[in-house]
XYZ file of C-alpha atoms in Angstrom:
489
model
C 0.127 -0.087 0.064
C 1.206 3.170 -0.711
C 0.435 6.768 0.994
C -2.509 8.609 0.145
C -1.951 11.240 -2.386
C -3.637 13.928 -0.412
C -1.755 13.156 3.000
C 1.276 13.864 1.418
C 0.557 16.665 -0.209
C -0.370 18.313 3.091
C 2.639 17.557 4.783
C 4.617 18.847 2.034
C 2.399 22.145 2.098
C 2.707 21.847 5.891
C 6.805 21.425 5.475
C 7.311 24.473 4.000
C 5.357 27.107 5.805
C 3.567 25.595 8.945
C 5.639 25.152 12.455
C 3.616 21.384 13.238
C 4.422 18.231 14.345
C 2.409 14.899 14.609
C 2.736 14.791 17.793
C 1.612 11.116 19.256
C 1.144 7.300 18.161
C 4.457 7.929 15.759
C 4.965 4.262 16.162
C 1.783 4.016 13.420
C 2.647 6.968 11.790
C 2.881 5.042 8.545
C -0.527 4.000 9.134
C -1.993 7.830 8.882
C -0.238 8.262 6.023
C -2.147 5.397 4.354
C -5.582 6.619 5.826
C -5.598 3.761 8.415
C -5.350 6.263 11.564
C -6.084 9.697 12.261
C -3.440 12.319 11.858
C -2.966 14.089 15.073
C -0.889 17.246 14.223
C -0.123 19.866 16.982
C 0.321 23.566 15.294
C 1.577 26.430 15.935
C -1.619 28.633 16.813
C -0.153 31.813 15.447
C -0.400 30.270 12.655
C -3.921 28.911 11.931
C -5.113 31.288 9.743
C -2.218 30.127 7.124
C -2.918 26.253 7.692
C -6.953 26.818 7.038
C -5.700 28.343 3.429
C -3.785 25.021 3.103
C -6.699 22.822 4.183
C -9.293 24.681 1.866
C -7.159 24.482 -0.978
C -6.673 20.539 -0.552
C -10.559 20.263 0.203
C -10.641 19.109 3.820
C -13.695 20.294 5.514
C -14.346 21.133 8.891
C -16.773 19.316 11.241
C -18.342 19.392 14.880
C -19.076 16.873 17.251
C -21.544 16.376 19.948
C -20.871 18.053 23.233
C -19.991 15.591 25.268
C -16.744 14.897 22.825
C -16.091 18.355 21.925
C -12.692 19.761 23.712
C -11.307 23.119 23.482
C -8.074 23.578 21.022
C -8.756 20.275 19.224
C -10.887 20.689 16.027
C -12.050 17.857 13.371
C -11.376 18.269 9.921
C -12.091 15.399 6.859
C -10.318 15.339 3.920
C -11.066 12.988 0.734
C -8.628 11.218 -1.325
C -10.257 10.908 -4.697
C -7.749 8.251 -5.899
C -8.501 5.906 -3.419
C -12.445 7.389 -1.904
C -10.757 7.434 1.186
C -11.757 9.592 4.205
C -8.498 10.955 5.978
C -9.929 12.529 9.912
C -7.551 15.464 10.624
C -7.307 16.240 14.690
C -6.008 19.755 14.665
C -4.562 20.474 18.092
C -3.381 24.487 19.011
C -2.752 22.915 22.272
C -2.287 19.871 24.341
C -5.558 18.688 26.203
C -5.318 15.555 28.038
C -7.517 14.428 30.853
C -10.236 11.459 31.750
C -11.819 10.088 29.038
C -14.900 12.002 28.121
C -13.434 15.116 29.729
C -9.726 16.034 28.637
C -10.342 18.665 31.480
C -6.221 19.436 31.642
C -3.711 21.556 29.085
C 0.058 20.621 29.695
C 1.677 23.682 28.761
C 4.063 22.040 26.632
C 3.312 23.101 23.085
C 5.983 25.736 22.278
C 8.570 23.158 23.754
C 7.567 20.173 21.779
C 7.699 22.284 18.255
C 10.701 23.237 19.497
C 12.140 20.170 20.025
C 10.283 18.377 16.976
C 12.498 16.294 14.944
C 12.800 15.543 11.395
C 11.879 12.097 9.999
C 13.515 11.515 6.585
C 11.687 8.247 5.995
C 8.291 9.765 6.010
C 9.318 13.653 5.072
C 7.327 15.004 8.049
C 7.988 16.619 11.614
C 7.516 14.067 14.319
C 7.327 14.857 17.898
C 10.806 13.844 19.563
C 10.803 10.371 21.450
C 11.625 11.995 24.583
C 8.795 13.988 24.849
C 6.214 11.861 22.890
C 7.552 9.329 26.136
C 6.933 11.591 28.791
C 3.441 12.879 27.347
C 2.392 9.220 27.216
C 3.342 8.369 31.018
C 1.279 12.159 31.663
C -1.617 11.550 29.772
C -2.261 7.918 31.166
C -1.538 9.369 34.480
C -4.312 11.660 33.642
C -6.770 9.104 32.352
C -6.833 7.478 36.109
C -9.974 7.055 37.644
C -10.873 5.476 41.034
C -12.674 2.930 39.626
C -9.862 1.778 37.538
C -8.053 0.460 40.643
C -10.551 -2.731 40.433
C -8.714 -3.622 36.613
C -6.217 -5.994 36.521
C -4.459 -4.164 33.654
C -3.730 -0.251 34.257
C -2.660 0.245 30.530
C -4.218 -0.973 27.315
C -2.292 -3.607 24.617
C -1.399 -0.883 22.512
C -0.401 1.975 24.928
C 2.000 -1.114 26.544
C 3.443 -1.852 23.021
C 3.897 1.746 22.533
C 5.323 2.175 25.658
C 8.079 -0.091 25.075
C 8.653 1.158 21.713
C 9.309 4.688 22.789
C 11.310 3.527 26.033
C 13.778 1.217 23.431
C 14.474 4.599 21.398
C 15.150 7.004 24.738
C 17.558 4.939 26.953
C 18.664 8.238 28.492
C 14.962 9.527 28.927
C 15.609 9.595 32.852
C 18.875 11.815 32.387
C 17.044 14.306 30.275
C 14.232 13.996 32.672
C 16.332 15.387 35.176
C 17.315 18.882 33.606
C 13.602 19.439 33.297
C 12.953 22.660 35.268
C 8.901 22.520 34.812
C 8.562 19.607 36.763
C 8.789 19.257 40.567
C 10.957 16.651 42.341
C 8.196 14.438 43.408
C 6.509 14.184 39.892
C 10.103 12.876 38.199
C 10.051 10.327 40.819
C 6.894 9.106 39.763
C 7.264 9.632 36.444
C 11.174 7.554 36.505
C 9.059 4.909 38.452
C 6.753 4.336 35.841
C 9.724 4.381 33.229
C 11.504 1.588 35.233
C 8.658 -0.277 36.111
C 6.107 0.074 33.845
C 2.334 1.394 34.105
C 0.805 0.867 37.443
C -3.010 2.012 38.741
C -1.122 3.453 41.862
C 1.845 5.552 39.987
C -0.733 6.612 37.585
C -3.265 8.218 39.520
C -0.219 9.476 41.829
C 0.893 11.430 38.751
C -2.613 12.983 38.014
C -2.820 13.939 41.983
C 0.501 15.618 41.666
C -0.474 17.822 38.372
C -3.619 18.410 39.891
C -1.602 19.781 43.148
C 1.113 21.366 41.432
C -0.564 22.787 37.989
C -4.143 23.646 38.729
C -4.092 26.517 36.981
C -4.227 24.502 33.972
C -7.098 22.709 34.918
C -10.452 23.493 33.842
C -11.892 23.441 37.345
C -11.339 21.669 40.483
C -11.080 18.003 40.788
C -15.080 18.202 41.835
C -15.920 20.369 38.881
C -14.069 17.988 36.622
C -15.868 15.195 38.011
C -19.057 16.156 37.685
C -18.604 17.577 34.244
C -16.662 14.229 33.355
C -19.740 11.594 35.168
C -22.443 13.988 33.113
C -20.740 13.763 29.573
C -20.273 9.958 30.139
C -23.723 9.412 31.117
C -24.820 11.863 28.164
C -22.683 9.193 26.015
C -24.515 6.166 27.789
C -28.044 7.450 26.748
C -27.024 8.553 22.993
C -25.703 4.912 22.818
C -28.992 2.959 24.030
C -31.439 5.915 22.105
C -29.154 4.638 18.879
C -28.969 1.389 19.688
C -32.063 0.076 21.349
C -34.728 2.739 20.472
C -33.294 3.462 17.464
C -33.757 7.216 18.262
C -33.722 9.401 15.013
C -32.131 11.950 16.171
C -28.593 10.735 17.877
C -26.216 12.562 17.686
C -22.704 10.347 18.205
C -20.425 11.153 15.188
C -19.594 14.261 13.645
C -21.920 16.990 11.122
C -20.562 19.359 8.875
C -19.858 22.794 9.921
C -21.784 23.854 6.796
C -25.198 22.262 7.727
C -27.002 18.840 6.172
C -27.306 17.858 3.195
C -30.151 15.816 1.584
C -29.050 13.220 -1.294
C -31.414 10.945 -3.548
C -30.295 8.236 -5.659
C -32.236 7.517 -8.768
C -32.076 4.527 -11.713
C -33.866 2.133 -13.112
C -33.594 -1.829 -12.319
C -30.039 -2.973 -13.056
C -28.956 0.013 -12.256
C -26.994 -0.902 -9.015
C -28.828 1.243 -7.103
C -29.460 -0.747 -4.262
C -25.737 -1.876 -3.558
C -24.467 1.738 -4.323
C -26.727 3.282 -1.518
C -25.553 0.330 0.866
C -21.678 0.864 0.159
C -22.145 4.727 0.408
C -23.997 4.480 3.999
C -20.903 2.022 5.074
C -18.343 4.794 3.771
C -20.022 7.797 5.605
C -21.532 6.119 9.024
C -18.121 5.475 9.941
C -17.178 9.258 10.407
C -20.570 11.529 10.204
C -23.945 10.869 10.941
C -26.227 9.494 8.190
C -29.922 8.944 7.935
C -31.257 6.747 5.109
C -34.700 6.595 4.031
C -36.964 4.620 1.030
C -39.197 6.467 -0.609
C -40.329 4.559 -3.459
C -43.538 2.212 -3.370
C -41.482 -1.428 -4.012
C -39.827 -3.795 -2.184
C -38.341 -1.288 0.572
C -39.100 -0.261 3.639
C -42.472 0.430 4.321
C -44.930 1.573 7.525
C -46.922 -0.946 9.435
C -50.057 0.432 7.870
C -48.924 -0.312 4.271
C -47.066 -3.613 5.004
C -49.888 -5.860 4.865
C -51.263 -4.495 1.840
C -47.783 -5.443 0.336
C -48.359 -8.778 2.075
C -51.776 -8.781 0.498
C -50.836 -7.648 -3.078
C -48.277 -10.957 -3.499
C -50.943 -12.906 -2.425
C -53.146 -11.466 -5.094
C -50.200 -11.679 -8.009
C -49.647 -15.291 -6.774
C -53.226 -16.317 -7.207
C -53.358 -14.295 -10.651
C -56.080 -11.895 -9.087
C -53.628 -8.696 -9.998
C -51.423 -8.644 -12.780
C -48.855 -6.296 -12.335
C -46.162 -5.537 -15.341
C -43.428 -3.053 -15.103
C -42.835 -3.542 -19.302
C -44.198 -0.896 -21.722
C -43.218 1.096 -24.577
C -42.897 4.516 -25.284
C -46.256 5.239 -25.909
C -47.524 2.904 -22.659
C -45.413 5.874 -20.694
C -47.084 8.633 -22.571
C -50.617 6.697 -21.347
C -48.778 6.946 -17.651
C -48.589 10.694 -17.645
C -52.992 10.699 -18.180
C -54.775 10.714 -15.128
C -56.627 7.205 -14.744
C -60.079 7.614 -13.915
C -60.811 4.073 -12.966
C -58.613 3.672 -10.215
C -60.232 0.654 -8.223
C -60.802 0.990 -4.217
C -57.446 -1.366 -3.635
C -55.603 1.045 -5.618
C -56.621 4.072 -3.900
C -55.912 2.176 -0.079
C -52.629 1.931 -1.323
C -52.285 5.403 -2.557
C -53.447 6.518 1.011
C -51.451 4.252 2.853
C -48.010 5.090 0.778
C -49.099 9.137 0.585
C -49.192 8.974 4.590
C -45.828 6.786 4.466
C -44.459 9.478 2.515
C -44.980 12.256 4.449
C -43.953 11.292 7.378
C -40.720 10.277 6.120
C -40.430 13.351 4.138
C -40.872 15.361 6.914
C -38.225 13.125 9.140
C -35.640 13.147 6.216
C -35.569 17.203 6.060
C -35.556 17.373 9.898
C -32.501 15.353 10.130
C -31.184 17.074 7.201
C -31.854 20.592 9.390
C -29.729 19.430 12.392
C -27.221 18.578 10.599
C -26.894 14.929 8.946
C -26.399 13.314 5.363
C -29.613 12.243 4.398
C -29.837 9.472 1.600
C -32.831 8.350 0.005
C -33.546 5.628 -2.335
C -35.361 6.956 -5.073
C -37.573 10.374 -4.685
C -41.287 11.786 -5.124
C -41.446 14.056 -8.093
C -44.130 15.841 -10.335
C -42.754 16.194 -13.421
C -43.990 12.451 -14.777
C -46.846 11.375 -13.450
C -47.589 7.576 -12.953
C -44.378 6.761 -12.796
C -40.614 7.255 -11.719
C -42.478 8.123 -8.264
C -45.016 10.429 -9.934
C -48.472 11.565 -8.748
C -51.028 8.446 -9.680
C -54.152 10.557 -8.919
C -53.430 13.754 -10.697
C -56.501 16.211 -11.171
C -59.060 13.821 -9.062
C -61.212 14.603 -6.083
C -61.207 13.208 -2.971
C -59.871 11.668 0.340
C -56.974 9.610 -1.640
C -55.853 12.146 -4.249
C -55.958 14.870 -1.581
C -53.132 13.054 0.374
C -51.484 12.022 -2.275
C -51.432 15.955 -3.617
C -49.968 16.525 0.138
C -47.373 14.397 -0.350
C -46.189 15.383 -3.399
C -46.319 19.203 -1.968
C -44.110 18.325 0.429
C -41.878 16.399 -1.736
C -41.534 20.088 -4.056
C -41.121 22.046 -1.097
C -38.157 20.365 0.479
C -36.401 18.852 -2.873
C -33.199 16.836 -2.233
C -29.507 18.826 -2.657
C -27.971 16.199 -4.761
C -29.582 14.144 -7.395
C -27.229 11.019 -8.182
C -28.654 9.510 -10.946
C -27.351 6.064 -11.909
C -27.557 5.593 -15.774
C -27.596 2.394 -17.243
C -27.782 0.878 -20.744
C -30.449 -1.420 -21.336
C -28.710 -4.222 -22.449
C -26.013 -4.075 -19.475
C -29.343 -3.904 -17.003
C -30.859 -6.788 -18.788
C -27.535 -8.957 -18.705
C -27.463 -7.923 -14.846
C -31.087 -9.451 -14.282
C -31.782 -11.471 -16.979
C -35.334 -12.533 -17.422
C -36.636 -9.385 -15.327
C -35.921 -6.635 -17.687
C -37.623 -5.223 -20.744
C -34.874 -3.469 -23.308
C -37.537 -0.890 -24.454
C -38.712 -0.337 -20.568
C -35.346 0.081 -19.140
C -34.187 2.217 -22.241
C -37.842 5.010 -21.696
C -37.700 4.862 -17.779
C -33.483 5.837 -18.029
C -34.433 8.457 -20.452
C -37.445 10.086 -18.036
C -35.135 9.623 -14.723
C -32.119 12.022 -16.683
C -35.461 14.730 -17.674
C -36.106 14.740 -13.633
C -34.753 18.090 -12.281
C -36.592 18.356 -9.159
C -35.760 21.907 -8.716
C -33.789 24.611 -9.223
C -31.617 24.244 -6.234
C -31.145 20.693 -7.223
C -27.597 19.519 -8.175
C -27.973 16.761 -10.909
C -24.803 14.160 -11.176
C -25.219 11.718 -13.759
C -23.144 8.313 -13.352
C -22.207 5.989 -16.004
C -23.303 2.737 -13.803
C -21.935 0.577 -17.369
C -18.406 0.608 -15.054
C -17.972 -2.122 -12.275
C -19.236 -0.943 -8.889
C -15.786 0.046 -7.441
C -15.779 2.900 -10.676
C -19.372 3.592 -9.927
C -18.865 3.995 -6.157
C -15.681 5.982 -6.362
C -17.557 8.392 -8.443
C -20.466 8.663 -6.593
C -18.064 9.395 -3.542
C -16.177 12.076 -5.453
C -20.185 13.638 -6.374
C -21.185 13.411 -2.865
C -17.939 14.843 -1.653
C -17.738 17.796 -3.628
C -21.416 19.094 -2.360
C -21.519 17.803 1.019
């Protein structure tokens, strides 16, 4: 695997003008170059605006995290590598903030010292923190994370942290000698740090380091021990509640990852059968859900998820088709399509009930999708109601008719028109390719005509339309879709 171009370009740009260094987990810095690990970059805060210019040029985008995961002096930026489709996570540190999980309520006043002692790594062509500074901060960081409840744990440091400690210890054999020259640390603190260096991490020593820092560097804490403890437990409780809502209550508005500083976006996917729409949406959801808050909605009338009210009707519909009572075909020529655009005045009662329940379901989903978009989510919809073609492509079926069903359908399309998608991604596939992907299911003329209609749909002036050649391999299609989303997110 080779390093990602966006990461290399970012480092090269910073090497020219910015005082920076990758300040922790340098053992795995190669993984950061590959987009596997995050980039933890400490910068000279006086050059913040200069760095923003670099980030903007490379299309890094600012995201914010939930309040219980937001820390002063640390900002989240995401970048996109156009060659691989990977999202790069940049933690931008303008100050060193450490502490207990869910709090990070302590600032270590070593920023200038670390930048001054940074080292140039010719293998990676980047500035990294010195092994001594990284090891000192690792010991202090673990000490500040120690909690009373952790005294019952058999292991005081996670396996990865223990490996990192041994790796740094091998590269800094004169650590204790350099530590003796530190004038910012008390003798008591130096003794505890040396003890950790010699004997490894123990809860007792780590907790004593924490108590010592709170006593000697109280001015660098967000507040007193009691204040920090209350704040940490409050944040931890909020995090637990959020996880319960998401995993078990399936609450729609859980804010767990990140949301764009510029607001949410509503993305509609359109495509005829055989275009690979469902599989593409699935892959895009997996790609985004790792880093941002995402919601998916099915807004069609087919086999996607449906409300409890419409679910029994779907079962009856399948049963009627099997018994030969109901005949439904998706095969029609251009003349049939024009007929579909005309108002059908002979729609039966069962069909009207179906349209009524579908309209109720769509109204609920459209409102929910727009609310999620307003709250900052990336909202993905499989299909989207449109009023440009009646009777097909999720268009109206009871145009210009009166009655309860027609009124409910008109209301659903009014809301859809009022809240159009920000981005419509159309997967365009040739009839021959579509038929080869779903043999025996697709009529060539139908596929051709429906694709032409899909290409003509505009939704609104504010909707950005992007057409993707779905004849390509799935990997190429997904990469092109990712590019379109990143440019508009």
